[in-house]
Short mmCIF file of C-alpha atoms in Angstrom, two decimals:
data_model
loop_
_atom_site.label_atom_id
_atom_site.label_comp_id
_atom_site.label_asym_id
_atom_site.label_seq_id
_atom_site.Cartn_x
_atom_site.Cartn_y
_atom_site.Cartn_z
CA UNK L 911 133.13 -1.75 105.77
CA UNK L 912 131.71 -1.38 102.26
CA UNK L 913 131.63 2.38 101.65
CA UNK L 914 130.09 2.94 98.22
CA UNK L 915 128.29 5.91 99.77
CA UNK L 916 126.13 7.68 97.26
CA UNK L 917 127.12 13.22 94.37
CA UNK L 918 124.58 15.62 93.51
CA UNK L 919 122.29 14.67 90.63
CA UNK L 920 122.97 17.75 88.59
CA UNK L 921 126.64 16.82 88.19
CA UNK L 922 125.97 13.25 87.10
CA UNK L 923 124.92 13.59 83.48
CA UNK L 924 127.94 11.94 81.88
CA UNK L 925 129.70 9.92 84.54
CA UNK L 926 128.30 6.45 84.07
CA UNK L 927 129.93 5.45 80.79
CA UNK L 928 129.02 3.22 77.90
CA UNK L 929 125.88 1.68 79.41
CA UNK L 930 124.05 4.95 78.60
CA UNK L 931 124.16 4.68 74.81
CA UNK L 932 120.72 3.18 74.09
CA UNK L 933 118.29 5.25 72.06
CA UNK L 934 114.55 5.54 72.58
CA UNK L 935 113.71 3.95 69.23
CA UNK L 936 115.49 0.71 70.21
CA UNK L 937 113.60 0.16 73.47
CA UNK L 938 111.67 -3.09 74.02
CA UNK L 939 107.87 -3.08 74.01
CA UNK L 940 106.58 -4.90 77.12
CA UNK L 941 103.04 -5.05 75.77
CA UNK L 942 101.22 -3.37 78.66
CA UNK L 943 102.82 -5.50 81.38
CA UNK L 944 101.54 -4.64 84.88
CA UNK L 945 104.30 -3.55 87.25
CA UNK L 946 103.78 -3.03 91.00
CA UNK L 947 106.18 -0.54 92.58
CA UNK L 948 106.91 -0.02 96.29
CA UNK L 949 107.71 3.46 97.63
CA UNK L 950 107.79 5.25 100.97
CA UNK L 951 106.97 8.86 99.97
CA UNK L 952 109.14 10.55 102.60
CA UNK L 953 112.10 11.65 100.48
CA UNK L 954 111.66 15.04 98.75
CA UNK L 955 112.19 15.85 95.98
CA UNK L 956 112.48 12.23 94.81
CA UNK L 957 109.15 11.08 96.25
CA UNK L 958 106.85 12.71 98.77
CA UNK L 959 103.26 13.74 99.43
CA UNK L 960 102.44 17.18 98.07
CA UNK L 961 101.23 19.20 101.09
CA UNK L 962 98.82 21.13 98.87
CA UNK L 963 97.20 18.37 96.80
CA UNK L 964 97.86 15.31 98.96
CA UNK L 965 99.18 13.45 95.90
CA UNK L 966 102.39 11.43 95.85
CA UNK L 967 104.79 13.25 93.52
CA UNK L 968 108.49 13.73 92.84
CA UNK L 969 111.44 13.06 90.56
CA UNK L 970 111.08 9.29 90.77
CA UNK L 971 107.35 9.39 90.01
CA UNK L 972 107.99 11.45 86.89
CA UNK L 973 110.86 9.16 85.88
CA UNK L 974 108.74 6.04 86.32
CA UNK L 975 105.90 7.60 84.32
CA UNK L 976 108.33 8.28 81.48
CA UNK L 977 109.85 4.79 81.68
CA UNK L 978 106.36 3.26 81.65
CA UNK L 979 105.50 5.18 78.50
CA UNK L 980 108.72 4.19 76.74
CA UNK L 981 108.48 0.51 77.67
CA UNK L 982 104.67 0.19 77.40
CA UNK L 983 104.03 -0.96 80.97
CA UNK L 984 101.20 -0.17 83.40
CA UNK L 985 102.36 0.77 86.88
CA UNK L 986 100.66 0.80 90.27
CA UNK L 987 102.23 1.99 93.52
CA UNK L 988 102.14 0.50 96.99
CA UNK L 989 103.31 2.41 100.05
CA UNK L 990 105.64 0.51 102.36
CA UNK L 991 108.25 1.32 105.02
CA UNK L 992 111.96 1.41 104.30
CA UNK L 993 112.62 -1.44 106.75
CA UNK L 994 110.27 -3.72 104.83
CA UNK L 995 111.22 -2.62 101.34
CA UNK L 996 114.36 -4.60 100.51
CA UNK L 997 113.09 -7.84 102.14
CA UNK L 998 109.79 -7.46 100.28
CA UNK L 999 111.53 -6.98 96.92
CA UNK L 1000 113.84 -9.90 97.68
CA UNK L 1001 110.78 -12.07 98.37
CA UNK L 1002 109.12 -10.98 95.11
CA UNK L 1003 106.22 -9.17 96.78
CA UNK L 1004 106.67 -6.21 94.40
CA UNK L 1005 108.19 -5.91 90.94
CA UNK L 1006 110.50 -3.08 91.94
CA UNK L 1007 111.02 -0.35 94.52
CA UNK L 1008 112.10 3.29 94.42
CA UNK L 1009 113.22 5.28 97.43
CA UNK L 1010 116.50 7.00 96.61
CA UNK L 1011 118.11 3.60 97.25
CA UNK L 1012 121.89 3.59 97.47
CA UNK L 1013 123.60 1.01 95.27
CA UNK L 1014 125.65 -1.13 97.67
CA UNK L 1015 127.28 -4.53 97.37
CA UNK L 1016 125.61 -5.93 100.49
CA UNK L 1017 122.17 -5.02 99.15
CA UNK L 1018 123.05 -6.44 95.73
CA UNK L 1019 123.26 -9.84 97.41
CA UNK L 1020 119.51 -9.62 98.09
CA UNK L 1021 118.17 -7.65 95.12
CA UNK L 1022 119.17 -6.61 91.61
CA UNK L 1023 119.84 -2.92 90.94
CA UNK L 1024 119.17 -0.90 87.86
CA UNK L 1025 121.95 1.19 86.43
CA UNK L 1026 122.38 4.40 88.45
CA UNK L 1027 119.93 7.14 87.59
CA UNK L 1028 121.31 9.75 90.00
CA UNK L 1029 124.35 10.57 92.11
CA UNK L 1030 124.28 12.44 95.41
CA UNK L 1031 126.58 13.60 98.22
CA UNK L 1032 126.11 13.05 101.97
CA UNK L 1033 125.66 16.13 104.20
CA UNK L 1034 124.80 17.05 107.78
CA UNK L 1035 121.20 18.27 108.17
CA UNK L 1036 120.68 20.38 111.31
CA UNK L 1037 118.28 22.97 112.71
CA UNK L 1038 118.65 26.40 111.19
CA UNK L 1039 119.92 27.94 114.45
CA UNK L 1040 122.48 25.20 115.20
CA UNK L 1041 125.86 26.67 116.25
CA UNK L 1042 127.34 24.02 118.57
CA UNK L 1043 129.11 22.05 115.82
CA UNK L 1044 130.12 22.56 112.21
CA UNK L 1045 131.58 19.20 111.15
CA UNK L 1046 131.71 15.53 112.23
CA UNK L 1047 134.66 16.07 114.56
CA UNK L 1048 133.00 18.83 116.57
CA UNK L 1049 129.75 16.84 116.72
CA UNK L 1050 131.55 13.74 118.02
CA UNK L 1051 133.39 15.78 120.65
CA UNK L 1052 130.16 16.88 122.36
CA UNK L 1053 128.64 13.88 124.15
CA UNK L 1054 125.36 15.76 124.70
CA UNK L 1055 124.57 15.77 121.00
CA UNK L 1056 122.37 13.05 119.44
CA UNK L 1057 121.98 11.83 115.87
CA UNK L 1058 118.88 10.33 114.27
CA UNK L 1059 118.97 7.58 111.63
CA UNK L 1060 117.13 4.62 110.15
CA UNK L 1061 118.80 1.27 110.87
CA UNK L 1062 120.45 -0.40 107.90
CA UNK L 1063 120.64 2.76 105.79
CA UNK L 1064 123.70 4.50 104.37
CA UNK L 1065 123.23 7.53 106.69
CA UNK L 1066 123.17 5.14 109.68
CA UNK L 1067 126.50 3.56 108.75
CA UNK L 1068 128.09 6.92 107.93
CA UNK L 1069 126.93 8.23 111.32
CA UNK L 1070 128.42 5.18 113.05
CA UNK L 1071 131.75 4.98 111.24
CA UNK L 1072 132.47 8.46 109.88
CA UNK L 1073 130.99 10.64 112.62
CA UNK L 1074 131.09 8.56 115.82
CA UNK L 1075 133.22 5.70 117.13
CA UNK L 1076 132.24 2.74 115.00
CA UNK L 1077 129.91 1.27 117.64
CA UNK L 1078 126.57 0.48 115.96
CA UNK L 1079 124.94 0.38 119.41
CA UNK L 1080 126.21 3.84 120.40
CA UNK L 1081 123.45 5.40 122.56
CA UNK L 1082 124.00 8.75 120.85
CA UNK L 1083 122.25 7.34 117.77
CA UNK L 1084 118.45 7.35 118.03
CA UNK L 1085 116.73 5.01 115.58
CA UNK L 1086 113.57 5.81 113.62
CA UNK L 1087 111.40 3.76 111.28
CA UNK L 1088 111.32 6.42 108.55
CA UNK L 1089 113.56 9.22 107.35
CA UNK L 1090 110.66 11.63 107.82
CA UNK L 1091 110.38 10.64 111.49
CA UNK L 1092 114.07 11.34 112.06
CA UNK L 1093 113.73 14.78 110.44
CA UNK L 1094 110.69 15.52 112.62
CA UNK L 1095 112.76 14.55 115.68
CA UNK L 1096 115.45 16.96 114.50
CA UNK L 1097 112.86 19.71 114.14
CA UNK L 1098 111.52 19.18 117.68
CA UNK L 1099 114.98 18.97 119.25
CA UNK L 1100 114.90 15.27 120.13
CA UNK L 1101 118.06 14.81 118.05
CA UNK L 1102 120.63 17.31 116.83
CA UNK L 1103 121.80 15.83 113.54
CA UNK L 1104 120.44 13.76 110.68
CA UNK L 1105 122.77 12.72 107.89
CA UNK L 1106 121.21 12.85 104.45
CA UNK L 1107 122.29 12.87 100.85
CA UNK L 1108 122.18 16.25 99.17
CA UNK L 1109 119.03 15.24 97.26
CA UNK L 1110 116.83 14.69 100.30
CA UNK L 1111 118.57 17.36 102.37
CA UNK L 1112 118.09 20.13 99.84
CA UNK L 1113 114.48 19.08 99.50
CA UNK L 1114 113.84 19.50 103.22
CA UNK L 1115 115.75 22.80 103.40
CA UNK L 1116 113.83 24.18 100.40
CA UNK L 1117 110.52 23.19 102.02
CA UNK L 1118 111.54 24.54 105.48
CA UNK L 1119 114.11 27.32 104.95
CA UNK L 1120 113.63 28.76 108.44
CA UNK L 1121 113.87 25.35 110.11
CA UNK L 1122 116.76 23.41 108.58
CA UNK L 1123 120.14 23.92 106.96
CA UNK L 1124 122.97 21.77 105.58
CA UNK L 1125 126.41 22.26 107.10
CA UNK L 1126 129.95 21.01 106.56
CA UNK L 1127 131.68 19.52 103.57
CA UNK L 1128 130.25 16.59 101.60
CA UNK L 1129 131.09 13.30 103.27
CA UNK L 1130 131.18 11.04 100.22
CA UNK L 1131 129.17 10.11 97.17
CA UNK L 1132 126.52 7.49 96.46
CA UNK L 1133 124.68 6.25 93.39
CA UNK L 1134 120.91 5.65 93.37
CA UNK L 1135 119.12 2.85 91.53
CA UNK L 1136 115.78 1.08 91.37
CA UNK L 1137 115.72 -2.38 92.96
CA UNK L 1138 114.19 -5.59 91.61
CA UNK L 1139 113.88 -9.22 92.73
CA UNK L 1140 116.98 -11.23 91.83
CA UNK L 1141 116.87 -12.32 88.20
CA UNK L 1142 114.05 -9.94 87.25
CA UNK L 1143 113.49 -9.62 83.50
CA UNK L 1144 112.64 -5.93 84.04
CA UNK L 1145 116.21 -4.88 84.82
CA UNK L 1146 117.42 -4.83 81.21
CA UNK L 1147 114.45 -2.87 79.82
CA UNK L 1148 114.58 -0.36 82.69
CA UNK L 1149 118.31 0.14 82.12
CA UNK L 1150 117.64 0.76 78.43
CA UNK L 1151 114.93 3.29 79.30
CA UNK L 1152 117.20 5.08 81.79
CA UNK L 1153 119.92 5.20 79.11
CA UNK L 1154 117.54 6.68 76.55
CA UNK L 1155 116.33 9.30 79.04
CA UNK L 1156 119.89 10.32 79.78
CA UNK L 1157 120.74 10.38 76.08
CA UNK L 1158 117.84 12.61 75.02
CA UNK L 1159 118.03 15.05 77.96
CA UNK L 1160 114.98 13.84 79.89
CA UNK L 1161 116.95 13.22 83.08
CA UNK L 1162 118.47 16.69 82.85
CA UNK L 1163 114.96 18.12 82.46
CA UNK L 1164 113.74 16.22 85.53
CA UNK L 1165 116.72 17.53 87.51
CA UNK L 1166 115.87 21.10 86.51
CA UNK L 1167 112.19 20.64 87.36
CA UNK L 1168 112.66 19.11 90.80
CA UNK L 1169 115.92 20.68 92.00
CA UNK L 1170 115.52 24.22 90.64
CA UNK L 1171 111.96 24.99 89.57
CA UNK L 1172 109.74 23.15 92.05
CA UNK L 1173 108.44 25.08 95.04
CA UNK L 1174 106.62 23.14 97.74
CA UNK L 1175 102.89 23.84 97.88
CA UNK L 1176 102.84 26.00 94.74
#
């Protein structure tokens, strides 16, 4: 199994090498090109609906706004489900998508990825009062415990192969259309575990400190990227913009804003 499972963003500033050497003054001007972006808005703090304002906000929205300014593009957003996202990008229905999407070789056969903009680690998200298991082994040993996941996602495959027995049809895995739905099922007790990268997991814990917690050691690392239709001419300019944002400290500033400073509903 391909296991390029995506480490926490704040530790990623200098790990991606020579591709991050572009400077802002060398970026291409795309002359106001209109770019349609798909998102799901269920993945705090990367992208989610602000419970106070009702607006879609997050790290990725701020990053895209900065990229749009640097490249001179006009962006519009379309909400779509995770299940439909990669097929829709592959078919050219949108110009790109953002959803904390793990860079994986199987997906790269359908879409083109940007360079990584973030790295995150996989953790076990559970209810705050959970005391029946503390790691994958103790979860797997209790046949009464259920896990929630979205089919085709990195957390689904990690649940199958790193937590349970490698059977993708294992009845202990309950499938949900969105990550938010799986977290809601965890909250109500319909499942007992949801695997998540540290980015999304810390977002949910910060928003619901008396409801959820992360337990156990990190289970691997994964890199996040934007996705584009195969052969998209936007990949190069977006990579250059990401490089310039890393070079001038903008990505570090976004990390500080969304992982340290932001408080839900304030």
